[in-house]
Short mmCIF file of C-alpha atoms in Angstrom, two decimals:
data_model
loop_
_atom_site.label_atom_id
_atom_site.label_comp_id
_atom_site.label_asym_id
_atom_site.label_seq_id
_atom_site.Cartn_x
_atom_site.Cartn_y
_atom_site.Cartn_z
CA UNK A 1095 -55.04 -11.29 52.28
CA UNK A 1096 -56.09 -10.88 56.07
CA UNK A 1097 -53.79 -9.56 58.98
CA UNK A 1098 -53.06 -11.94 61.79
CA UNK A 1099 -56.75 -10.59 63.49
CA UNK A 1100 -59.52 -11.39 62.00
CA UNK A 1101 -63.08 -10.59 63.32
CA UNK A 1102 -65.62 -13.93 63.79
CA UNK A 1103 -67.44 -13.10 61.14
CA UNK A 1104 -64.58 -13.81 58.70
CA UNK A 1105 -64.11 -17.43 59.50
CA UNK A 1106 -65.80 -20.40 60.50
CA UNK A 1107 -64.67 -23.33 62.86
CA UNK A 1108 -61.51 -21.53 64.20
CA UNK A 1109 -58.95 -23.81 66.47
CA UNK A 1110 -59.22 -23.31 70.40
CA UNK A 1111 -56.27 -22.87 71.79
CA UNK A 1112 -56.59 -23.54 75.98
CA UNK A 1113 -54.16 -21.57 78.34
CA UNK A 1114 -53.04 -24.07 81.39
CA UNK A 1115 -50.87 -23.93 84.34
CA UNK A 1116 -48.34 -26.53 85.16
CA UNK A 1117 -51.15 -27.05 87.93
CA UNK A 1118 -53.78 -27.15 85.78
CA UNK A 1119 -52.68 -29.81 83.57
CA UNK A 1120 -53.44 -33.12 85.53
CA UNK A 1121 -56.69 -32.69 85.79
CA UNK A 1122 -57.35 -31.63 82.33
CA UNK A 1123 -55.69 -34.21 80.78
CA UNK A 1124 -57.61 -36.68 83.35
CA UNK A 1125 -61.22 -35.39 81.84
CA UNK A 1126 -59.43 -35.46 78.62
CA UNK A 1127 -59.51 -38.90 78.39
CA UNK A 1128 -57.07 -41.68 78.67
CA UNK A 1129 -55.80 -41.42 74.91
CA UNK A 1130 -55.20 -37.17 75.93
CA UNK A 1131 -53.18 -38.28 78.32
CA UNK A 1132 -50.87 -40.63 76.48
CA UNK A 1133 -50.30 -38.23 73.64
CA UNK A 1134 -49.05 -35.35 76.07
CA UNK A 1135 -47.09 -37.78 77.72
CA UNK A 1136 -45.64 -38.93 74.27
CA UNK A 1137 -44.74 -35.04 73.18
CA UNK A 1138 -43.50 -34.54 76.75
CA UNK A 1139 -45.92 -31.43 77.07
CA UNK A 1140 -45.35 -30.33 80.76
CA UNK A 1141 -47.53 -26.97 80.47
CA UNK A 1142 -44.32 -24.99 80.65
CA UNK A 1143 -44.24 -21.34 79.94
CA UNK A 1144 -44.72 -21.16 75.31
CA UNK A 1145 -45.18 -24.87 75.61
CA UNK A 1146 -48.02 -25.74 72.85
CA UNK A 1147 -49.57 -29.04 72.12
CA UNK A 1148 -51.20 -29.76 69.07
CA UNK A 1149 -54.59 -32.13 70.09
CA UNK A 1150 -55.67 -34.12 66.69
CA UNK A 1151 -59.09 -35.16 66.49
CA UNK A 1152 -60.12 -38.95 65.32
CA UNK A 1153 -59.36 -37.44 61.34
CA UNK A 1154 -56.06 -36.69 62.06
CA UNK A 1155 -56.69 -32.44 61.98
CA UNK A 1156 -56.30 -30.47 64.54
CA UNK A 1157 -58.56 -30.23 67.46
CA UNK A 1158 -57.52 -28.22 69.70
CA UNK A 1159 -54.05 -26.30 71.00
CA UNK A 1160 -52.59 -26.54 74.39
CA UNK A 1161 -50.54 -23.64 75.43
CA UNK A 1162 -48.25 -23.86 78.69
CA UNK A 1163 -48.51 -20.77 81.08
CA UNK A 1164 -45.99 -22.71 83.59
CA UNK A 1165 -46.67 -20.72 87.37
CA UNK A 1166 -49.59 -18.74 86.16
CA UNK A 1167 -50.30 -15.11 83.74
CA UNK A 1168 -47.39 -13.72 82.04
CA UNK A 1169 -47.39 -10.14 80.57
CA UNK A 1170 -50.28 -10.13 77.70
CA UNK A 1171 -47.80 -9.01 74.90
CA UNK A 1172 -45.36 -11.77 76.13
CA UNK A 1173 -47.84 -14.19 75.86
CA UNK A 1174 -49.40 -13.09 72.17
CA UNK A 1175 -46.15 -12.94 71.33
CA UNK A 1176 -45.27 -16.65 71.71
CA UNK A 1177 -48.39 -17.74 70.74
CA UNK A 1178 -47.73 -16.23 67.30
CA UNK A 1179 -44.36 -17.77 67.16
CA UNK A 1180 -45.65 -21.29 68.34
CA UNK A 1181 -48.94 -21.59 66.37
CA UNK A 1182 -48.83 -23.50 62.35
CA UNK A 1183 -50.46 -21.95 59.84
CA UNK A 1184 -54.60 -21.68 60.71
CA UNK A 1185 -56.92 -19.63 62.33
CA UNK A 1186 -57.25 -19.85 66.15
CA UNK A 1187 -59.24 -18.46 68.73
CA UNK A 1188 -58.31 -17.74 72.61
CA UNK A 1189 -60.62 -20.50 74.34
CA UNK A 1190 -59.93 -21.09 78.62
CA UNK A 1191 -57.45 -19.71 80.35
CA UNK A 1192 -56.63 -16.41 78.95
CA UNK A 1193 -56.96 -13.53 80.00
CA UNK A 1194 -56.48 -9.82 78.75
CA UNK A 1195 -57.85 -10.82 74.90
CA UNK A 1196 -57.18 -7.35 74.06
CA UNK A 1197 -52.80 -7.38 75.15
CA UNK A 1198 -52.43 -10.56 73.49
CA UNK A 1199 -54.23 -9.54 70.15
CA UNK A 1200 -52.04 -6.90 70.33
CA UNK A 1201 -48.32 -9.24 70.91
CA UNK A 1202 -50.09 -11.29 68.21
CA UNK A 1203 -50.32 -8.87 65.88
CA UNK A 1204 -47.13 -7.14 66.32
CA UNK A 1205 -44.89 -10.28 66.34
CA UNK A 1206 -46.69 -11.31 63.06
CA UNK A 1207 -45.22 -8.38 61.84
CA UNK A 1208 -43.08 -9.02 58.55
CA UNK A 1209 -41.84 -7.36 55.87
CA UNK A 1210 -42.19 -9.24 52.78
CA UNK A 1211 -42.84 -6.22 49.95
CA UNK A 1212 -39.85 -7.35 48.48
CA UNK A 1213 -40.50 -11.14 48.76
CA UNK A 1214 -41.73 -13.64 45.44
CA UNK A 1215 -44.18 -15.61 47.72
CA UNK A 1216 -45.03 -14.32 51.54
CA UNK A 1217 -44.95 -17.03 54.41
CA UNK A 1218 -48.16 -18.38 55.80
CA UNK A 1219 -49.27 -17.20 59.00
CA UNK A 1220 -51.12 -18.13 61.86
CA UNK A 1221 -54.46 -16.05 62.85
CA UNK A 1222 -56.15 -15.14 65.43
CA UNK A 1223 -59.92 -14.46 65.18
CA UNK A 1224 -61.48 -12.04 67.65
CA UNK A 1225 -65.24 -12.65 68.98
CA UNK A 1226 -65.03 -9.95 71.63
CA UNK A 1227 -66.67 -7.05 70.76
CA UNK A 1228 -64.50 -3.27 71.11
CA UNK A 1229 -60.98 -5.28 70.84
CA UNK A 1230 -60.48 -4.92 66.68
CA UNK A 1231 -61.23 -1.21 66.68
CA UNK A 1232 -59.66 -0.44 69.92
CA UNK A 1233 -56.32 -2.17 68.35
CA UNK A 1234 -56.99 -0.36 64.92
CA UNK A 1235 -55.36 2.56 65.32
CA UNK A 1236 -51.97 1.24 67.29
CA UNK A 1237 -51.62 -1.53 64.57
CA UNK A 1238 -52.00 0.94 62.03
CA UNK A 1239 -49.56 3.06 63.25
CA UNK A 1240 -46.97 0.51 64.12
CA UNK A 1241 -46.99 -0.95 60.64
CA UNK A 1242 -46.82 2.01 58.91
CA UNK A 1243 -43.55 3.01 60.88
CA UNK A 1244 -41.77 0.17 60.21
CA UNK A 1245 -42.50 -0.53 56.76
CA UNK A 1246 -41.41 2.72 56.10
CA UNK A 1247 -37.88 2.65 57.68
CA UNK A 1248 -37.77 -0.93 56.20
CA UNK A 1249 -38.47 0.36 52.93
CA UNK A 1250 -34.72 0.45 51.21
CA UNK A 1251 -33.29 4.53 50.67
CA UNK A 1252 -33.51 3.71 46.55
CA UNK A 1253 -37.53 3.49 47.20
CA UNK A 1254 -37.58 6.16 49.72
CA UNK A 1255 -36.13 9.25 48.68
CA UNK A 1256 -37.08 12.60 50.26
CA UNK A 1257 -39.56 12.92 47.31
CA UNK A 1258 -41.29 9.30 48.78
CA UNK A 1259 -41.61 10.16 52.27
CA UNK A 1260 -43.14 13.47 51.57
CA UNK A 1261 -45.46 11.48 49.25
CA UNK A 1262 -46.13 9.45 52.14
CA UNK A 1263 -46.84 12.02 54.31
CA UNK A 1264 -49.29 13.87 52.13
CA UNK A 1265 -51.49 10.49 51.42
CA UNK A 1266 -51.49 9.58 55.34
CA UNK A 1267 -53.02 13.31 55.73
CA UNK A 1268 -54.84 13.32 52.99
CA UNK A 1269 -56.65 9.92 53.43
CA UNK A 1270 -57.44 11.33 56.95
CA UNK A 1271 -59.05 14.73 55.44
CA UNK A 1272 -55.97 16.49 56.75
CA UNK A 1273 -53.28 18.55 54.18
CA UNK A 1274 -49.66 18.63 54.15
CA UNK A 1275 -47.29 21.63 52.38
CA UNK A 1276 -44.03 20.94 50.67
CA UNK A 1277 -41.38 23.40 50.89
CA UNK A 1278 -38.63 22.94 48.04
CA UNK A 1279 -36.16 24.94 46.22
CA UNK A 1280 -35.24 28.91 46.88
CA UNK A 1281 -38.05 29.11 49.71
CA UNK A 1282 -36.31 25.94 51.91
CA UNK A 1283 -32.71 27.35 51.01
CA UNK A 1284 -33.94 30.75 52.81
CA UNK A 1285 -36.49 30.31 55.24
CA UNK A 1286 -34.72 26.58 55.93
CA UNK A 1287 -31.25 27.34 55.47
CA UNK A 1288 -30.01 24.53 57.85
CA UNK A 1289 -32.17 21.78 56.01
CA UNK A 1290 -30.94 22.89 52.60
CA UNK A 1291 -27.36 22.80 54.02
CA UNK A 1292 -27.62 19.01 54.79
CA UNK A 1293 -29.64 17.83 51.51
CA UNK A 1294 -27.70 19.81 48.87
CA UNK A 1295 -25.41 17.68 48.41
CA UNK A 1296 -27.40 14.99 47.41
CA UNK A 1297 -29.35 14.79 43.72
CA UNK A 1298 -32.73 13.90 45.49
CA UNK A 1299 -33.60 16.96 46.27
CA UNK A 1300 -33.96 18.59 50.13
CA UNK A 1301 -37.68 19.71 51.59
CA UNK A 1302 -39.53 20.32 54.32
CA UNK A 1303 -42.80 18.46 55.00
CA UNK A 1304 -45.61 20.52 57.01
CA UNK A 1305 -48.63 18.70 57.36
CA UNK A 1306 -51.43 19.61 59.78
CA UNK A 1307 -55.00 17.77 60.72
CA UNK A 1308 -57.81 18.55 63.02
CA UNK A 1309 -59.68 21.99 64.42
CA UNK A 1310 -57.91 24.95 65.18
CA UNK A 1311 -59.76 25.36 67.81
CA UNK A 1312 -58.57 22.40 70.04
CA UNK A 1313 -55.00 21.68 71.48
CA UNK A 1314 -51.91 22.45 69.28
CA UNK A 1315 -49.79 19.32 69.22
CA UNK A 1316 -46.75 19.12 67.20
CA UNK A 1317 -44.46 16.13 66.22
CA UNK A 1318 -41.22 16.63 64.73
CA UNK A 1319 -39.48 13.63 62.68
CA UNK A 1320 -35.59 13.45 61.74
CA UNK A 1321 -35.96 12.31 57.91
CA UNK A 1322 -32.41 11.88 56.77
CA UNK A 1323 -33.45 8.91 54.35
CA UNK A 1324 -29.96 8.12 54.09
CA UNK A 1325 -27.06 9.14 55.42
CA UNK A 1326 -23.46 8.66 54.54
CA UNK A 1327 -21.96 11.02 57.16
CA UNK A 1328 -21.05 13.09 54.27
CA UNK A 1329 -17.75 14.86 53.33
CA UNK A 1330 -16.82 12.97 57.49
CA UNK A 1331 -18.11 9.89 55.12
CA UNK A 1332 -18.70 7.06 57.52
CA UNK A 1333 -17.17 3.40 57.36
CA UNK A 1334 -19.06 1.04 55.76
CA UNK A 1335 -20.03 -0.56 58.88
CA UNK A 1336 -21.62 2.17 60.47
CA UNK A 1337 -23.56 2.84 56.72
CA UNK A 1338 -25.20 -0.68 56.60
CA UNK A 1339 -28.21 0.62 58.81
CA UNK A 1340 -28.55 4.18 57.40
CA UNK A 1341 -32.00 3.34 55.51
CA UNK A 1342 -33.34 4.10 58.94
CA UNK A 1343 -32.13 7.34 59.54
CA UNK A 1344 -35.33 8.60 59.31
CA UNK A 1345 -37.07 6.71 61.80
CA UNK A 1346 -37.99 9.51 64.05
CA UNK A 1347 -39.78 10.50 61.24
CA UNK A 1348 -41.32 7.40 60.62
CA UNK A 1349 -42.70 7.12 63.81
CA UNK A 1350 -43.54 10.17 64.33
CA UNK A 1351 -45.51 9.40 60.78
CA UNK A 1352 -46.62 6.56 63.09
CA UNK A 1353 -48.13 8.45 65.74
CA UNK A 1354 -49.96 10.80 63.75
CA UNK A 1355 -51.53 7.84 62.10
CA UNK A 1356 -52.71 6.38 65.54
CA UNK A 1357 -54.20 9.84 66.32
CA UNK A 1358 -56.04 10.53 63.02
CA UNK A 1359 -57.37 6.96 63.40
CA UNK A 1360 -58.52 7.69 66.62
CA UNK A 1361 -59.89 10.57 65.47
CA UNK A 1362 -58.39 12.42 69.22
CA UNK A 1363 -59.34 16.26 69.67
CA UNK A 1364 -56.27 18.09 68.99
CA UNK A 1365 -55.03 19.84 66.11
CA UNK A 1366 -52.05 17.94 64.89
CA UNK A 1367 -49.14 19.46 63.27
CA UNK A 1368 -46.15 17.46 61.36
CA UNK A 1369 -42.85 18.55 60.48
CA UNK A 1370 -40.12 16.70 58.66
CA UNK A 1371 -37.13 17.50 57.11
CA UNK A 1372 -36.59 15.04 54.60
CA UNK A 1373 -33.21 15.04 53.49
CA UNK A 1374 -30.55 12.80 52.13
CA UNK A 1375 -26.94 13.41 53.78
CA UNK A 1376 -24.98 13.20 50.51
CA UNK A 1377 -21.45 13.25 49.51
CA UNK A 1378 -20.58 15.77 46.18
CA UNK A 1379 -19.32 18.90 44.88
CA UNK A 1380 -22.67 20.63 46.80
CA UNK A 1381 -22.11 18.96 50.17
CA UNK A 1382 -22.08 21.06 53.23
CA UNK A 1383 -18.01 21.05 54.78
CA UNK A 1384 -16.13 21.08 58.57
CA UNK A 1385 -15.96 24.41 59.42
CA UNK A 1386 -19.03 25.87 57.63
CA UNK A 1387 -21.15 28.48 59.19
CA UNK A 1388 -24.92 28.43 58.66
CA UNK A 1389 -27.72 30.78 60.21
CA UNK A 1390 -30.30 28.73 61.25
CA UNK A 1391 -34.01 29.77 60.68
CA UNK A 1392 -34.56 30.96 64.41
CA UNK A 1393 -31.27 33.34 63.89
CA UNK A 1394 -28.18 31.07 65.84
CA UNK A 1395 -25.29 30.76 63.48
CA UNK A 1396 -24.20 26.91 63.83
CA UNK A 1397 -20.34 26.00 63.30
CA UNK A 1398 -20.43 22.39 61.59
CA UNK A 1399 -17.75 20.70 62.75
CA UNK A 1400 -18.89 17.24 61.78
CA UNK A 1401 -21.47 16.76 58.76
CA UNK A 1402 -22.13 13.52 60.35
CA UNK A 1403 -24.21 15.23 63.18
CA UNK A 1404 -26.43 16.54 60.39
CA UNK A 1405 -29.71 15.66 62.08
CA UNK A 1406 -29.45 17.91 64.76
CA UNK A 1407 -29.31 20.69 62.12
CA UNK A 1408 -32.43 19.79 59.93
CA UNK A 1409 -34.57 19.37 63.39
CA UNK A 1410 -33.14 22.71 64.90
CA UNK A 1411 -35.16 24.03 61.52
CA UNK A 1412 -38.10 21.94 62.02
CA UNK A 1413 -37.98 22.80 65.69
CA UNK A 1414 -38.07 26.65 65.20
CA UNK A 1415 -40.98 26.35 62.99
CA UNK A 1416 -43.00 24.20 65.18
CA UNK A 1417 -41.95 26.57 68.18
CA UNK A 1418 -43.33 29.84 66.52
CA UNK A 1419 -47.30 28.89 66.85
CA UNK A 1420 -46.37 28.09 70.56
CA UNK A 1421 -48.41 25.10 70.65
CA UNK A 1422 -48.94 22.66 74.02
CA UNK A 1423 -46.80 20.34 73.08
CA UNK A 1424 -43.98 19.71 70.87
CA UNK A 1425 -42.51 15.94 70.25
CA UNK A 1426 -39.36 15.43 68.66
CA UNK A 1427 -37.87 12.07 67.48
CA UNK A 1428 -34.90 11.07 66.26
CA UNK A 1429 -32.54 8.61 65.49
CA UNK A 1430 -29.90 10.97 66.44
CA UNK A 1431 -26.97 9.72 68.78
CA UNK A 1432 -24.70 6.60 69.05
CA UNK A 1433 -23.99 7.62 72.34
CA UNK A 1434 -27.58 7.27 73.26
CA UNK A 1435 -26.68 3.04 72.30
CA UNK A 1436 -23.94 3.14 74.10
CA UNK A 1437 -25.79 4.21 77.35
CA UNK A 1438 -28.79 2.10 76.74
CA UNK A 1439 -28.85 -0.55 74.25
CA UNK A 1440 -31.01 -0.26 71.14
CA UNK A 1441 -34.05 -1.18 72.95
CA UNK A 1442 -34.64 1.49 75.84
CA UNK A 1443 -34.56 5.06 73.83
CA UNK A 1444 -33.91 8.08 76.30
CA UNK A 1445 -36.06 11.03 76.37
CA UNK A 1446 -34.60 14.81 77.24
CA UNK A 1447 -37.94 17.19 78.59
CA UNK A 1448 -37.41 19.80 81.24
CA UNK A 1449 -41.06 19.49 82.15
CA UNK A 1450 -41.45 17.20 85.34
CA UNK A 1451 -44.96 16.74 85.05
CA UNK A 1452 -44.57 15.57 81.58
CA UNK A 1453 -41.84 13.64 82.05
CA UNK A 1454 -43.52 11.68 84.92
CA UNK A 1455 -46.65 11.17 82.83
CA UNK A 1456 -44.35 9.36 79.86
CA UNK A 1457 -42.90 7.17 82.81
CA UNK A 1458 -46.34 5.91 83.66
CA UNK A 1459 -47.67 5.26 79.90
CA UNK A 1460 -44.31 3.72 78.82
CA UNK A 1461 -44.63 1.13 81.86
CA UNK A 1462 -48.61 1.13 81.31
CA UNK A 1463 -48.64 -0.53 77.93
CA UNK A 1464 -44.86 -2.30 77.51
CA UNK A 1465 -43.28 0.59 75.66
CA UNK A 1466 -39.76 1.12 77.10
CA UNK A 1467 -38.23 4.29 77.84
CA UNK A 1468 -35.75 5.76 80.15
CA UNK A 1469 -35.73 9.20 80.85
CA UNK A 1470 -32.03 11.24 80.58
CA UNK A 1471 -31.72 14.97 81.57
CA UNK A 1472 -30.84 18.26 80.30
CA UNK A 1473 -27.94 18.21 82.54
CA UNK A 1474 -26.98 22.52 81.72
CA UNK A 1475 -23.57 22.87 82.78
CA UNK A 1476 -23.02 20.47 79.65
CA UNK A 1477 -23.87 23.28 77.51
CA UNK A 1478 -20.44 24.85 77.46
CA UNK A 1479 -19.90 21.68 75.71
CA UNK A 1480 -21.58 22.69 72.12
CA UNK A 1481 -19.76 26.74 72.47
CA UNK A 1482 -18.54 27.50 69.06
CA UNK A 1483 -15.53 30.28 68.75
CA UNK A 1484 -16.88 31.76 65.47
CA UNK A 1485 -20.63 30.91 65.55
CA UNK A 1486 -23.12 30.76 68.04
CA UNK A 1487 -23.36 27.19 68.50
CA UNK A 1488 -21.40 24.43 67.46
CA UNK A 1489 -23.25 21.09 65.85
CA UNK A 1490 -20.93 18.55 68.18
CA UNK A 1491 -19.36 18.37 71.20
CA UNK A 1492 -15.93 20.68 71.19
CA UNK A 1493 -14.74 19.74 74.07
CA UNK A 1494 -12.27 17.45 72.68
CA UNK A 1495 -13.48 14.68 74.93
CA UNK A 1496 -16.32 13.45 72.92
CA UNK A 1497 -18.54 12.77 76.49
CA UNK A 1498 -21.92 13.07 76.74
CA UNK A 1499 -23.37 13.01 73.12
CA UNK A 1500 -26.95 12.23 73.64
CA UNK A 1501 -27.18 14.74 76.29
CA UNK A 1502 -25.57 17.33 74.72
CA UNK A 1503 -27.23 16.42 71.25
CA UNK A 1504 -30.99 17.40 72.91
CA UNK A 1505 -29.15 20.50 74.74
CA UNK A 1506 -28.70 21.47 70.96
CA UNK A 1507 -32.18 21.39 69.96
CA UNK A 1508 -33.53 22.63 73.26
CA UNK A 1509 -32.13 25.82 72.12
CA UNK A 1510 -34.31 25.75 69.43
CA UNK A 1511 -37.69 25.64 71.48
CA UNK A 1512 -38.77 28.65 73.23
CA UNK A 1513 -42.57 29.10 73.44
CA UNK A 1514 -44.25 25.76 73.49
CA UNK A 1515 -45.91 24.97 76.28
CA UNK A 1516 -43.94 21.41 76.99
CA UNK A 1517 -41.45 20.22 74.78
CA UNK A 1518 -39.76 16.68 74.57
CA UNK A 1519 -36.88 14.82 72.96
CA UNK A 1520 -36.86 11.02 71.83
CA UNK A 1521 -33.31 9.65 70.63
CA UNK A 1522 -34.39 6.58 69.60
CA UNK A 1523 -32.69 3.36 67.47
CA UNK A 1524 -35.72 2.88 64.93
CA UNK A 1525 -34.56 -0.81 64.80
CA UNK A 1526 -34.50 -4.37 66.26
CA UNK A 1527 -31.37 -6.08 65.72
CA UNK A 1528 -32.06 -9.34 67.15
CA UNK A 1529 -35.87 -10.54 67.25
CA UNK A 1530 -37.07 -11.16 70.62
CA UNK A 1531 -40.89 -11.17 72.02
CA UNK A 1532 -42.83 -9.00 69.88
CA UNK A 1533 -40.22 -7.38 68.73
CA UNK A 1534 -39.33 -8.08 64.99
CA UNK A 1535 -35.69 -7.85 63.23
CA UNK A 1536 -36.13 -4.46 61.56
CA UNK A 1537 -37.57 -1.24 61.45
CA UNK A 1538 -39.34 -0.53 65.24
CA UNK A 1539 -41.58 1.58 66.59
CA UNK A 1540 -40.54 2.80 69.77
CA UNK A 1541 -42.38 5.37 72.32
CA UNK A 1542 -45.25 5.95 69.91
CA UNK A 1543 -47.36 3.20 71.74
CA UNK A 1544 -46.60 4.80 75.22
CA UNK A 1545 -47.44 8.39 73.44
CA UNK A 1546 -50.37 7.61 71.83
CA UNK A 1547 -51.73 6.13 75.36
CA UNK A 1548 -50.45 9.20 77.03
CA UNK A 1549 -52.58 11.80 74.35
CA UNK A 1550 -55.82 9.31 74.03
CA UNK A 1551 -55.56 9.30 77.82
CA UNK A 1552 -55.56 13.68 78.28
CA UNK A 1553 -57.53 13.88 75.23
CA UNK A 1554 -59.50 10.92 74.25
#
């Protein structure tokens, strides 16, 4: 079965769709022809902004497709994204009026998105075949990515295990000519002693994912993914409200999955490095308690004193073993913090970097290709905030006053990353909870659009 883009070459006779203005429609109707005319007059088609119009042809088929841009240009993904929604079943092809092919491929494809591996009989879909040359590669490697980060936070915890999404991992590398290493057993438990913490309780066992492509010889990047497959909060169980979702508590690792994909696709200079923890957060006679004391790898002792703030722990791992090679650049992501929700909504993730020229750069590429993010700081005087009286650092805020969880959430890990050269924090939501533009209910990819931009722009 094809995607929603499919190349010329694939099809024959596609339906033009033609883009008009409110002030653009009089006169095309008037060359149109008298009969034109009376049918958009009949459907009440007024050009509007997502207005289409279906044009039949003497048979009764479709001729053509009128799409309303009301004033003028909206954004490219906007616009792909409604045509996807407003289009039946066929294969179409951008005709007058558009412009930016390439931006409304892309809100084409990604509102097509669906995830139907579970469904008896898919939906039809619309289709929209690309002539111009450069736009189906160029879109290759972000689609890629994209899909494989949501299917695999959509993909339900009792199909992805710990054991799956290090499978995963190891046949995106591998298909790529890259390798990955699984860490398991006594060697996690002592070299990962935070990450075994967290996944013993659980019968799927804990491990840690390292996975590298590329020369040695060009720029070290690293991406760090949270992969708590599941997470019931633990022995601090959590209500079954704030369980429903938990199949995506390992987006960041997803997407960082994600990214790696667009990069290997891309086939960018650098030599990429990915570690996950994939864990599940477990409740048993194994499970990690309040009050435990763990030495992490790097050497802090951590005082849990909620086993619901468990992915903290298995990236302060990760994090120490990425930070050891000092490499250029270190990206973490996580779907770590309620508090980041709180303070900005499940579509705008905050990122924590102390690096100004980095942070500005993400700014840019975030705005540059519709990717939103909003940048929070590493405010320090918060740091007396995660003190511990018996350990060196505390996993949650012991303040009493519960404030500032995101921030002091990437304090945590910041103390985890010493000799990178730039180092950066996503807390992100991993999900869409109510569809909107190309944005579909479910698993999301979020920042790895703007990222990808950002490294194919310094490195491409």
């Amino acid at each position: 079965m094809h995607g929603p883009l499919i190349s010329a070459e694939e099809t024959v006779n596609p339906i033009p769709v033609v883009a008009l203005s409110t002030s653009e429609l009089e006169a095309h109707l008037e060359a149109a022809g008298p009969v034109a005319q009376a049918w958009a007059k009949a459907q009440e088609f007024e050009a509007a902004f997502g207005d289409t119009l279906v044009m039949p042809n003497e048979a009764g088929e479709i001729a053509t497709v009128l799409f309303g841009y009301g004033s003028g240009q909206k954004d490219a993904l906007e616009t792909g994204a409604t045509l996807n929604k407003k289009l039946p079943a066929g294969a179409f092809e951008l005709s007058k009026g558009f412009e930016d092919h390439a931006g409304i491929a892309l809100g084409f494809s990604l509102a097509s998105y669906r995830f139907d591996a579970y469904k008896k009989v898919p939906a039809a879909k619309a289709q929209l075949v690309i002539s111009e040359a450069g736009i189906l590669e160029e879109l290759a490697p972000v689609l890629a990515g994209t899909r494989l980060a949501k299917d695999l936070i959509n993909t339900p915890a009792n199909d992805m295990g710990p054991e799956e999404l290090a499978a995963a991992t190891s046949q995106l590398f591998e298909d790529h000519g890259g390798n990955a290493k699984i860490i398991m057993g006594d060697v996690l438990e002592n070299e990962f002693p935070l990450v075994h913490a967290v996944g013993n309780g659980s019968d799927r066992a804990p491990r840690l994912i390292d996975a590298t492509w590329g020369k040695d010889t060009d720029p070290k990047i690293t991406l760090v993914g949270k992969g708590v497959i599941f997470d019931s909060g633990g022995l601090d169980v959590k209500p079954a409200a704030g369980m429903i979702l938990m199949k995506k508590d390992m987006g960041g690792a997803a997407n960082v999955l994600g990214l790696a994909a667009m990069i290997m696709k891309a086939e960018l200079p650098i030599r990429l490095r990915v570690i996950v923890p994939a864990v599940e957060n477990a409740i048993s006679g194994r499970a990690f308690r309040p009050s435990d004391i763990f030495t992490s790898r790097k050497g802090l002792s951590v005082e849990i004193g909620n086993t619901d703030a468990e992915g903290r722990l298995v990236l302060a791992d990760a994090l120490a073993l990425a930070d050891e090679e000092s490499p250029e650049l270190i990206i973490d992501m996580a779907t770590l913090t309620g508090a980041a929700r709180v303070a900005l909504g499940p579509d705008l993730p905050p990122y924590y970097t102390d690096d100004e020229e980095l942070a500005e750069t993400i700014a840019v590429h975030s705005e540059a290709v519709n990717d939103p993010l909003w940048r929070m700081p590493l405010w320090k005087p918060y740091k007396k905030y995660i003190t511990s009286k018996t350990a060196d650092l505390a996993n949650i805020n012991t303040s009493g006053a519960g404030f500032a969880g995101s921030v002091t959430a990437a304090l945590f890990l910041q103390r985890f990353v010493e000799n990178a050269g730039s180092w950066v924090h996503f807390d992100i939501y991993g999900w869409t909870p109510i569809e909107k533009d190309f944005r579909t209910h479910g698993g999301e990819a979020q920042a790895i659009r703007a990222l990808f931009d950002m490294l194919k722009t310094r490195f491409g």
